[in-house]
Amino acid sequence: MSQLCHEGLFHFLSSPDSLKSICHIITFIEIPFHFFGVYCIAAKTPRRMRNVKRSMLIMHFSIICLKLIMSCLLIPFMMVPALAGVPLGLLEDWDIPLSFQMYLAVTGPAVTGITIVAVFENRYFLVCNNFYWRKIRIPYILFNYLTAFLCFLYPILQVPDQKTLTTAIPMIFVIFLVFVQAIIVILLIYHFFYTERFKLSENTTQMQKKFMKALFGQFLLFVMILGVPVSVFTFSMFLDDYNQGLNNLCIIILSLNGLISTSAMILLHQPYREWILGIFM
């Protein structure tokens, strides 16, 4: 019975119409959550944390953009293990060139990962006040964003401009970029918590640690949401296994990124969580 249920679910998910309908429903549900998240950051961030508000808003808007790309503008119908696919979203309805849509599909997750790391960097810079980091932080930030926006341009320009396109999207680029940023984040957190220069009051120290731990939880969720579908696609390629229902389920998981990330932000960060609980209690 369980096997029949699984087969029935994957059969339902395997059609383009099912994927498109589910993504549209997700978009409709998530939009209010995104506005609510913007309100929490803009209005409920404590004054003592006001320096982080701008980077938090940038991160949140990048998550919103990634969500809209995956579940509204693109809705990629992937046919792994061939790494071929067709878009089903609004951009295809508007006859936007397929090369640009592919560019968004790879650049969106990369930029979102960098904006999350940028929040960590912002806290490290403001609190630890490392002289050497002050010298290199601007080139570091510019390098990250330029890499995210420009790295996929050359492969895209090499693809012929045609209506039907089959090409290997370099998911390895996204994995590598996120992995490198994760290592940097871990090193920054370690230095943030254990450097001898970190001399603040006990209350401020605890507040900063709680914020960093909550932010790290958000980062882990983002990596997991991105990593699970990419891992499934990778194993499907190695095993040469085709399951369209599973492919579409991976795209649905990516489309849920906005809802999961916004919910995690509200629940993990103490000021937002306490405000929400105060409404219902």
Short mmCIF file of C-alpha atoms in Angstrom, two decimals, residues 52 54-59 111-126 137 140-142 144-145 181-182 184-185 219:
data_model
loop_
_atom_site.label_atom_id
_atom_site.label_comp_id
_atom_site.label_asym_id
_atom_site.label_seq_id
_atom_site.Cartn_x
_atom_site.Cartn_y
_atom_site.Cartn_z
CA VAL A 52 22.12 45.04 11.24
CA ARG A 54 19.90 47.04 6.42
CA SER A 55 21.84 43.83 5.81
CA MET A 56 18.90 41.80 7.17
CA LEU A 57 16.53 43.54 4.76
CA ILE A 58 18.88 42.92 1.82
CA MET A 59 19.09 39.26 2.78
CA VAL A 111 23.40 35.83 -4.68
CA THR A 112 21.06 34.76 -1.87
CA GLY A 113 23.83 32.75 -0.23
CA ILE A 114 26.17 35.73 -0.42
CA THR A 115 23.64 38.10 1.17
CA ILE A 116 23.27 35.69 4.09
CA VAL A 117 27.04 35.59 4.55
CA ALA A 118 27.09 39.40 4.30
CA VAL A 119 24.97 39.64 7.46
CA PHE A 120 27.56 37.60 9.36
CA GLU A 121 30.32 39.77 7.96
CA ASN A 122 28.45 42.90 9.00
CA ARG A 123 28.18 41.76 12.62
CA TYR A 124 31.81 40.66 12.71
CA PHE A 125 32.95 44.00 11.31
CA LEU A 126 30.87 46.13 13.70
CA ARG A 137 36.21 43.72 3.51
CA TYR A 140 35.91 40.80 -0.45
CA ILE A 141 32.25 41.87 -0.69
CA LEU A 142 32.68 43.19 -4.23
CA ASN A 144 31.58 37.89 -3.94
CA TYR A 145 28.85 39.81 -5.72
CA GLN A 181 30.93 30.91 1.97
CA ALA A 182 29.91 28.39 4.66
CA ILE A 184 34.07 31.62 5.83
CA VAL A 185 30.98 31.97 8.01
CA PHE A 219 22.11 29.79 6.97
#
